Tab-separated table of C-alpha atoms in Angstrom:
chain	number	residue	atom	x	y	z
A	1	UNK	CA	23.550	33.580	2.196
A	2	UNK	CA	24.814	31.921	-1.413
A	3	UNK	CA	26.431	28.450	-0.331
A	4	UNK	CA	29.881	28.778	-0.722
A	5	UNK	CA	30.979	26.936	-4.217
A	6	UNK	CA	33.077	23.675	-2.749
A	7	UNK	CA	30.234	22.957	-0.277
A	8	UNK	CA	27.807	22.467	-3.214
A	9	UNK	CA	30.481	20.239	-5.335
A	10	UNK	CA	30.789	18.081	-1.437
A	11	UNK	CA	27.402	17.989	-1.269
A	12	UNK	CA	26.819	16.771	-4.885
A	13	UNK	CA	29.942	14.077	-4.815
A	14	UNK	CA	28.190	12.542	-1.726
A	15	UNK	CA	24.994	11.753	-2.646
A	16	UNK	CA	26.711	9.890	-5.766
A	17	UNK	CA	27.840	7.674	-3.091
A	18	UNK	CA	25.050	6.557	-2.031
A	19	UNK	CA	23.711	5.702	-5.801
A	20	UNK	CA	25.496	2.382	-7.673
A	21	UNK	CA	23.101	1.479	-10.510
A	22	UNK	CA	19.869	2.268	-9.077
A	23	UNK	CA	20.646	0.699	-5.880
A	24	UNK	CA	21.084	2.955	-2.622
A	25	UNK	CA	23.824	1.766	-0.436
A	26	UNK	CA	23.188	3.449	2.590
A	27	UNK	CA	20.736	6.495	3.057
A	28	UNK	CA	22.231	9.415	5.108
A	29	UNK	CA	19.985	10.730	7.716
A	30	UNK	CA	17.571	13.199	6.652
A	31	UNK	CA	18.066	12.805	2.833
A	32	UNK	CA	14.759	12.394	0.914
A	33	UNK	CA	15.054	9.421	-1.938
A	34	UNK	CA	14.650	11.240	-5.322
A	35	UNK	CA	13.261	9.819	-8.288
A	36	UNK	CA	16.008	8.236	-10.570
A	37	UNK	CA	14.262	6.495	-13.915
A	38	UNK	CA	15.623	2.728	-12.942
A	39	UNK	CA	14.609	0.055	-15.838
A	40	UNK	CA	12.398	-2.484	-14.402
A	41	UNK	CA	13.641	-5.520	-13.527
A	42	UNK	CA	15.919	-4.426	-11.140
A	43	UNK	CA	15.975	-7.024	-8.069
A	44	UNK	CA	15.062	-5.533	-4.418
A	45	UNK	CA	15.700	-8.764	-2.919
A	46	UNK	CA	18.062	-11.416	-2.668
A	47	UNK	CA	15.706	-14.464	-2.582
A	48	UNK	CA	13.523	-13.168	0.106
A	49	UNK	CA	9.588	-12.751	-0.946
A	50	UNK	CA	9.051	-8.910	-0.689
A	51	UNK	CA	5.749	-8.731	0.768
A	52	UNK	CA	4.826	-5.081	0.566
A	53	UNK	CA	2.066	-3.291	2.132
A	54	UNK	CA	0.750	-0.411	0.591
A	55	UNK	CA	-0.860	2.266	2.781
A	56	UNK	CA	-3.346	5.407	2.099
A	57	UNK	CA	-6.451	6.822	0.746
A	58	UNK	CA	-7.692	6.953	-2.781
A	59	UNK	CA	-4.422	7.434	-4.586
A	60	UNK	CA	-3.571	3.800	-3.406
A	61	UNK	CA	-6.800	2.841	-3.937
A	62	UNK	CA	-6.586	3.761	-7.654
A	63	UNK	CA	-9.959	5.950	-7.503
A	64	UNK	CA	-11.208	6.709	-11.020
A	65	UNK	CA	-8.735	4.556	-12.405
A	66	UNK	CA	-10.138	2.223	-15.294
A	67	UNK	CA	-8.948	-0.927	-13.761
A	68	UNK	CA	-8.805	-0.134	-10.250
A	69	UNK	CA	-5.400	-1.624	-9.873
A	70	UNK	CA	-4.153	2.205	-9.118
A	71	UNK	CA	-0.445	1.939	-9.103
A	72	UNK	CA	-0.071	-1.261	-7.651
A	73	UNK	CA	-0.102	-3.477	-10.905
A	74	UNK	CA	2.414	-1.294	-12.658
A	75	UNK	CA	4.859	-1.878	-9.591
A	76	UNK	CA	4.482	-5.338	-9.786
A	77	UNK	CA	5.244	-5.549	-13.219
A	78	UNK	CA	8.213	-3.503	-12.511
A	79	UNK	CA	9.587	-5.671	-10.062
A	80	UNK	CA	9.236	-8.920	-11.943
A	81	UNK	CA	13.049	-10.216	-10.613
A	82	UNK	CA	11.408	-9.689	-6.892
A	83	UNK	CA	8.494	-12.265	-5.621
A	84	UNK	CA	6.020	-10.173	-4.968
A	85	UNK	CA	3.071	-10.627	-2.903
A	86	UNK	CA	0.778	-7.778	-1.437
A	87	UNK	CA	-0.653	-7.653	1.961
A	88	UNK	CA	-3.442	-6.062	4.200
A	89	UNK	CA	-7.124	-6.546	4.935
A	90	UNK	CA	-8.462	-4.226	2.275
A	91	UNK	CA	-8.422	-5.164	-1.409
A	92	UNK	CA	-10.022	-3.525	-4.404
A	93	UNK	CA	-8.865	-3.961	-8.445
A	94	UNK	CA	-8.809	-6.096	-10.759
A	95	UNK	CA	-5.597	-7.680	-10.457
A	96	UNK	CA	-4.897	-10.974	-8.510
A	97	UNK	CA	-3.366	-10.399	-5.629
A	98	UNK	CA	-5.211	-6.635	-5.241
A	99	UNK	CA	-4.593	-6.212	-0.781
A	100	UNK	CA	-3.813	-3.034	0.705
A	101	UNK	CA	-4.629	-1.346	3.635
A	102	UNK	CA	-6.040	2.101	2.341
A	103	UNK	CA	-9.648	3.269	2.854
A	104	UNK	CA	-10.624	6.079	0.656
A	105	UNK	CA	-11.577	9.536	1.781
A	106	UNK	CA	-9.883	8.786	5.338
A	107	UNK	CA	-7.567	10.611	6.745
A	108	UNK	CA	-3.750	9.443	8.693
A	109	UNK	CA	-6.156	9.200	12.141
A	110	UNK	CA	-8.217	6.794	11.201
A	111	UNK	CA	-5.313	4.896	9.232
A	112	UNK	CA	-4.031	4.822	12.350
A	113	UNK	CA	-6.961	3.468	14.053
A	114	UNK	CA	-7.296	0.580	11.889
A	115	UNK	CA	-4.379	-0.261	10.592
A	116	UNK	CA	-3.661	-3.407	13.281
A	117	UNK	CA	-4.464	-6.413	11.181
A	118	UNK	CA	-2.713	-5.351	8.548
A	119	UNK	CA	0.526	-4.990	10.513
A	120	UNK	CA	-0.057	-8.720	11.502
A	121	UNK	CA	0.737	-10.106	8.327
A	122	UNK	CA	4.511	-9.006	8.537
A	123	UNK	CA	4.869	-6.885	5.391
A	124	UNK	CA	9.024	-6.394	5.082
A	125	UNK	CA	8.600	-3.163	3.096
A	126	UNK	CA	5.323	-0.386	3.666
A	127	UNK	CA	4.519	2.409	1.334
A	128	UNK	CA	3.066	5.426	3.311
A	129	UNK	CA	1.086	7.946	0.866
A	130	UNK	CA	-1.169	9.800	3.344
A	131	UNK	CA	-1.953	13.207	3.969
A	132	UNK	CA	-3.824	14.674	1.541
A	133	UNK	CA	-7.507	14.262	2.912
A	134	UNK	CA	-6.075	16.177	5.692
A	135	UNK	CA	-5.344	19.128	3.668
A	136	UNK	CA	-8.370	18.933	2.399
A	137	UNK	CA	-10.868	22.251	2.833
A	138	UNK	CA	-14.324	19.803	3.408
A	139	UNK	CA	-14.049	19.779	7.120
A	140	UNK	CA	-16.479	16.197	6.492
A	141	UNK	CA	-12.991	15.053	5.153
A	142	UNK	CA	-10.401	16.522	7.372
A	143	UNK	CA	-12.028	15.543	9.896
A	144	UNK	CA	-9.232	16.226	12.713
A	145	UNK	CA	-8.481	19.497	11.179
A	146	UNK	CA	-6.664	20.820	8.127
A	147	UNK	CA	-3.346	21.918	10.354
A	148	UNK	CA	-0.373	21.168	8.493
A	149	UNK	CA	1.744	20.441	11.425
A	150	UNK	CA	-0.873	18.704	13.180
A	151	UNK	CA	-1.071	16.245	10.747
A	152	UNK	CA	2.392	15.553	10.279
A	153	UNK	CA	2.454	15.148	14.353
A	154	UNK	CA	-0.421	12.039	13.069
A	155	UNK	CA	1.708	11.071	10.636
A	156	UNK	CA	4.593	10.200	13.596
A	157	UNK	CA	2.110	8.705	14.968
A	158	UNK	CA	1.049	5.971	12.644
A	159	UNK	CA	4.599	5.567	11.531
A	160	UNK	CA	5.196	4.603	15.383
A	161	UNK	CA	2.614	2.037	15.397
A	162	UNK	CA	4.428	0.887	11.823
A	163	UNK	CA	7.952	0.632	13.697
A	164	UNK	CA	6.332	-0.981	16.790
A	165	UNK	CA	4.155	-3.816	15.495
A	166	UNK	CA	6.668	-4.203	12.571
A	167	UNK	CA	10.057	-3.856	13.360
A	168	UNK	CA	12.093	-5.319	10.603
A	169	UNK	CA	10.007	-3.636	8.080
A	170	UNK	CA	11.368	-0.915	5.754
A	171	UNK	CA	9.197	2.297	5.404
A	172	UNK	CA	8.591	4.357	2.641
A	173	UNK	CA	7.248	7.391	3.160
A	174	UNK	CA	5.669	10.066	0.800
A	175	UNK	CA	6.106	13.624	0.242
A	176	UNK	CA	2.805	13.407	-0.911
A	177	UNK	CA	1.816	14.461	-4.502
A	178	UNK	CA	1.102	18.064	-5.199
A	179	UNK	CA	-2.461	19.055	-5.883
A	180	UNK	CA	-3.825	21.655	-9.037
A	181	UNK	CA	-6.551	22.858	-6.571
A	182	UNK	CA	-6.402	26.455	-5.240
A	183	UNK	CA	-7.636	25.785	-2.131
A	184	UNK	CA	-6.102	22.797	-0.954
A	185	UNK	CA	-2.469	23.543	-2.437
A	186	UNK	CA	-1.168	25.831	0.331
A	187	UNK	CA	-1.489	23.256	3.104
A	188	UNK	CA	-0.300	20.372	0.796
A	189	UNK	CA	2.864	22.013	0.184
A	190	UNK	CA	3.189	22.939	3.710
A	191	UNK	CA	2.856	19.108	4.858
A	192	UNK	CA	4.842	17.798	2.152
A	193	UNK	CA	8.136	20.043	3.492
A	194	UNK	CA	7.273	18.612	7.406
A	195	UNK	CA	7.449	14.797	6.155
A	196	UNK	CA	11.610	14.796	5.724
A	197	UNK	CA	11.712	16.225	9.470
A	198	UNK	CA	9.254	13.820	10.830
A	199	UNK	CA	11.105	11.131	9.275
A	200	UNK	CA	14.598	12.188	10.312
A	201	UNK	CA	13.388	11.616	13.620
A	202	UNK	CA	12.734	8.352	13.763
A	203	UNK	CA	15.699	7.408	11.052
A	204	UNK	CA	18.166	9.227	13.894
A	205	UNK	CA	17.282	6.459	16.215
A	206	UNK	CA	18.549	3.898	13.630
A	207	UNK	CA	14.663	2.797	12.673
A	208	UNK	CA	14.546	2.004	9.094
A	209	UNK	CA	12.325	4.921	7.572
A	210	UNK	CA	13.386	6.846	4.409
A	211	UNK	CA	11.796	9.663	3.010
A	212	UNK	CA	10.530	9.668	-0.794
A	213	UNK	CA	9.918	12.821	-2.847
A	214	UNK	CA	6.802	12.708	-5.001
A	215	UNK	CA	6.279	16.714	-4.992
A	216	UNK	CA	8.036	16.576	-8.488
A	217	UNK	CA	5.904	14.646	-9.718
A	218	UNK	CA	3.985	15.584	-13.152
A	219	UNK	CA	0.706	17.801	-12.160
A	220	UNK	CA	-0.215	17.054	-15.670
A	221	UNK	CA	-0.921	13.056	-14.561
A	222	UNK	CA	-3.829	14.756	-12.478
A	223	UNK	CA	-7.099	14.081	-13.876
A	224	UNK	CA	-9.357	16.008	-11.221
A	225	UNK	CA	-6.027	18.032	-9.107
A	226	UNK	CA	-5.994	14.861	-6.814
A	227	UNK	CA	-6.179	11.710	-8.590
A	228	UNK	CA	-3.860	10.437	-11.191
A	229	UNK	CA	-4.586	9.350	-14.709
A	230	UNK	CA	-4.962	5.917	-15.921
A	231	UNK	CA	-1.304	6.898	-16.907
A	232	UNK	CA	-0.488	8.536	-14.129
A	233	UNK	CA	-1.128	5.663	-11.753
A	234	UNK	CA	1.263	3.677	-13.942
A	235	UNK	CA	3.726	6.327	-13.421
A	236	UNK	CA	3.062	6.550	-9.702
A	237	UNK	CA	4.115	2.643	-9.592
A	238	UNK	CA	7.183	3.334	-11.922
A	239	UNK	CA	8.008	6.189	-9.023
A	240	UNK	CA	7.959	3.663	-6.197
A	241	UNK	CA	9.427	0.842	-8.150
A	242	UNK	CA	12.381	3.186	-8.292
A	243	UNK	CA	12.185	4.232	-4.523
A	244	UNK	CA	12.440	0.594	-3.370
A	245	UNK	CA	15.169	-0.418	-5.149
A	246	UNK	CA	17.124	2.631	-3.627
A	247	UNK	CA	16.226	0.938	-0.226
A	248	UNK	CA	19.998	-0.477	1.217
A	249	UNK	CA	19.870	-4.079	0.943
A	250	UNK	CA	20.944	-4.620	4.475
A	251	UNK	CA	17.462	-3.271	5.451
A	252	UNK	CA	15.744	-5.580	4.119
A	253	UNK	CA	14.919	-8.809	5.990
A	254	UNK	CA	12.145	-11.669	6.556
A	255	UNK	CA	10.217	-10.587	9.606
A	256	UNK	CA	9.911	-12.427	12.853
A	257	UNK	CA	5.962	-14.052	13.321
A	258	UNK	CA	3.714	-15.266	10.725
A	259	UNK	CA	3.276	-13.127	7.290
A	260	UNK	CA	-0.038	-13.120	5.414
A	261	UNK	CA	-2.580	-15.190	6.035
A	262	UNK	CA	-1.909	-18.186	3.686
A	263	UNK	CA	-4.933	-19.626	1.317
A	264	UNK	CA	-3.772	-21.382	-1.754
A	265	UNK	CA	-6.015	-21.178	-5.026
A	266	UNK	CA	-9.251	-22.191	-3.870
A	267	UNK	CA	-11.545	-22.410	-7.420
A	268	UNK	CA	-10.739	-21.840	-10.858
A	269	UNK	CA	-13.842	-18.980	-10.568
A	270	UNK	CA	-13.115	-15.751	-10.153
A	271	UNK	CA	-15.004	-13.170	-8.162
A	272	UNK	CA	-15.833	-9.571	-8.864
A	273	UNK	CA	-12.301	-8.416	-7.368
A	274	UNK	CA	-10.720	-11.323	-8.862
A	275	UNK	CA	-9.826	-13.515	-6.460
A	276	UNK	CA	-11.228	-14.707	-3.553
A	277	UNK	CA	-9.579	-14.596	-0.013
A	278	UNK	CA	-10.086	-15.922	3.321
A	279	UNK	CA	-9.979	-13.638	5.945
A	280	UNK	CA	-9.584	-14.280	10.046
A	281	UNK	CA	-12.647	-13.025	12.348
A	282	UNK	CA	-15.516	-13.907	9.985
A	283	UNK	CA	-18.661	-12.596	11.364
A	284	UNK	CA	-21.972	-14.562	11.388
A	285	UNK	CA	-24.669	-12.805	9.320
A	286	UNK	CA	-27.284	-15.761	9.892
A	287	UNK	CA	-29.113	-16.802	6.373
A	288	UNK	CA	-27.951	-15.121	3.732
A	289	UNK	CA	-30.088	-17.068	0.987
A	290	UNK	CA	-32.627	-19.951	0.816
A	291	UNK	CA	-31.623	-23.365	0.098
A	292	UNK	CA	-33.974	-23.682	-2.889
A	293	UNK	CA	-33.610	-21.794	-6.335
A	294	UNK	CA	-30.282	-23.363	-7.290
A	295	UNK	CA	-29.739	-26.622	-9.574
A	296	UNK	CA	-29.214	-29.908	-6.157
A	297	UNK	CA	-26.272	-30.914	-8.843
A	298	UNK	CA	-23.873	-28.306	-8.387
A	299	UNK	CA	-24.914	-26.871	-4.977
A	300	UNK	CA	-23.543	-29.350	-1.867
A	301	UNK	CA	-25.743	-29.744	1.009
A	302	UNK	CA	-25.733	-32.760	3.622
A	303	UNK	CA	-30.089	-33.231	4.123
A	304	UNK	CA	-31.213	-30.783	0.929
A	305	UNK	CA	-31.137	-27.569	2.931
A	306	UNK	CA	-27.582	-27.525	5.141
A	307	UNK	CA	-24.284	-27.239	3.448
A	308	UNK	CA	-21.926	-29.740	4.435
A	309	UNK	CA	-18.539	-27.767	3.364
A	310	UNK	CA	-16.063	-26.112	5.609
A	311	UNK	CA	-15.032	-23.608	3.526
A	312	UNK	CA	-12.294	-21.547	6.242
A	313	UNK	CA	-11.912	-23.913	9.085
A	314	UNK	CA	-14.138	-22.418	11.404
A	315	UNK	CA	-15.942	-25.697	12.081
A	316	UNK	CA	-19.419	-24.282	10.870
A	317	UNK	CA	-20.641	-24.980	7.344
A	318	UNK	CA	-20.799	-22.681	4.559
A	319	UNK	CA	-22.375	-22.705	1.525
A	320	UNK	CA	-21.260	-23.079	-2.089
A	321	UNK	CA	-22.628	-23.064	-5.090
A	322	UNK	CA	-20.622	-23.961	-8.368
A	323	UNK	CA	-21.351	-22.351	-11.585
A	324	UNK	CA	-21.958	-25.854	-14.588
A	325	UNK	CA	-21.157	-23.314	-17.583
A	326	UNK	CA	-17.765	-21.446	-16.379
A	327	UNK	CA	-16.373	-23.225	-13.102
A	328	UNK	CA	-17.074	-20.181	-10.676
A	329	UNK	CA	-17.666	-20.965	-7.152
A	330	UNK	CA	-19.768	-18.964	-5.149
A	331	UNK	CA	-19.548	-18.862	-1.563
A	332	UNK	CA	-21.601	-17.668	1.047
């Protein structure tokens, strides 16, 4: 049946309401956040450091991208008026603060499954792109099965464990990007129209979740029908740049517990990710090189072959090895 003329107009005059320069007010329920063009610079925050966690496969990974930063570096440029810092276990780019917790080729199960640690650090704002390995027709990828409404039943899942281990965090989550590929489309398309529903859900019960719409956006940004262009990852970041400052400010709020793992700057090298992070739980891996090879004026030991620095506090020593020519530090 044609919607009757003055309903439309209604409809159209109140979601104006909810937009005042780029900045949503209050979100209705069930009301996916479209894409609205905000300028960077725009401020999220009011003084609060907006540590965001960004969660998913690939696409968050920034697979095939030349810099590896996928869209996370573009998002941090755009939100220059927020302070910014990224958290999770999982890093991978080339930027300096390059922490996620996204594992490519994985699907929302195993997100799930290992998501824990990251939800430690306290992010106050989580960007949810997952889904599309579980459309995908390599059953060695979807490996819990390629049901659309399955996987949408996972995704209410991990956004549970989101909501329970972070409460005062704000979720974002995607409508996944379409995909060019024949035989993965169908299924894509049918999960992307389940996300507002599973959403609404959980945003009925007064749980700060919102819905974002990326099914608009630009096929043409595809470089292989999956994952974005060099330019298309910078448009991706643009996209959720604009989706978090629609978040209502009320929402947003510094956690309760500790956030992520402080560390400081720790040497003016740089490794191949570039930075270099201490993590909780190190593992022992017993020698990892011999104490010989390297020049006794830059390498500390305590009798010639045992290093007498204690590099993350866990009482044992570890060994480092600084670099005359550049200043690079390498530990082991």
């Amino acid at each position: 049946m044609r919607p009757h003329g003055l309903a439309t107009l209604a409809s159209i005059f109140t979601l104006s309401l909810y937009f005042t320069q780029g900045v949503t007010q209050e979100v209705p329920p069930g009301l996916s956040l479209q894409y609205a063009s905000t300028a960077p610079g725009v401020a999220v925050t009011n003084g609060t450091k907006l540590c965001i966690l960004p969660v998913g496969d690939s696409i968050t990974v920034g697979w095939l991208g030349d810099d590896h930063n996928g869209y996370r570096k573009q998002l941090q440029s755009d939100l220059s008026a927020d302070k910014v810092v990224f958290a999770g276990t999982e890093r991978y780019g080339s930027m300096d603060d390059p922490y996620f917790a996204t594992w490519s080729g994985k699907t929302i199960k195993y997100m799930h499954d290992n998501i824990d640690e990251s939800l430690a650090q306290k992010p106050i704002v989580i960007l949810l792109h997952a889904g599309i390995n579980d459309m995908s027709p390599d059953s060695s990828v979807s490996t819990e099965g390629r049901d659309p409404v399955a996987a949408a039943k996972r995704l209410g899942a991990l956004i549970n464990k989101m909501l329970q281990k972070c409460p005062d965090a704000t979720i974002l989550v995607a409508m996944i990007i379409s995909t060019t590929r024949p035989a993965q489309a169908p299924q894509t398309a049918q999960f992307q129209a389940l996300v507002p529903g599973v959403v609404q859900t959980r945003e009925a019960l007064g749980k700060h979740v919102i819905a974002v719409d990326f099914t608009k956006f630009p096929t043409k940004l595809l470089r292989d029908g999956i994952h974005p262009t060099d330019g298309g990852y910078r448009t991706m970041g643009d996209w959720w740049y604009d989706f978090m400052t629609q978040i209502p400010r009320s929402w947003i709020s510094v956690p309760e517990g500790p956030g992520p793992y402080p560390t400081g700057k720790l040497a003016s090298g740089r490794g191949v990710n570039g930075d270099f992070k201490f993590h909780s739980k190190w593992e022992s891996a017993g020698q990892v090189m011999p104490a010989t090879g390297l020049d006794p004026k830059y390498t500390r030991y305590e009798h010639g072959d045992r290093l007498n620095d204690d590099m993350n506090g866990d009482g044992l020593d570890d060994y480092v090895a600084v670099n005359p020519g550049n200043g690079s530090a390498d530990i082991y």
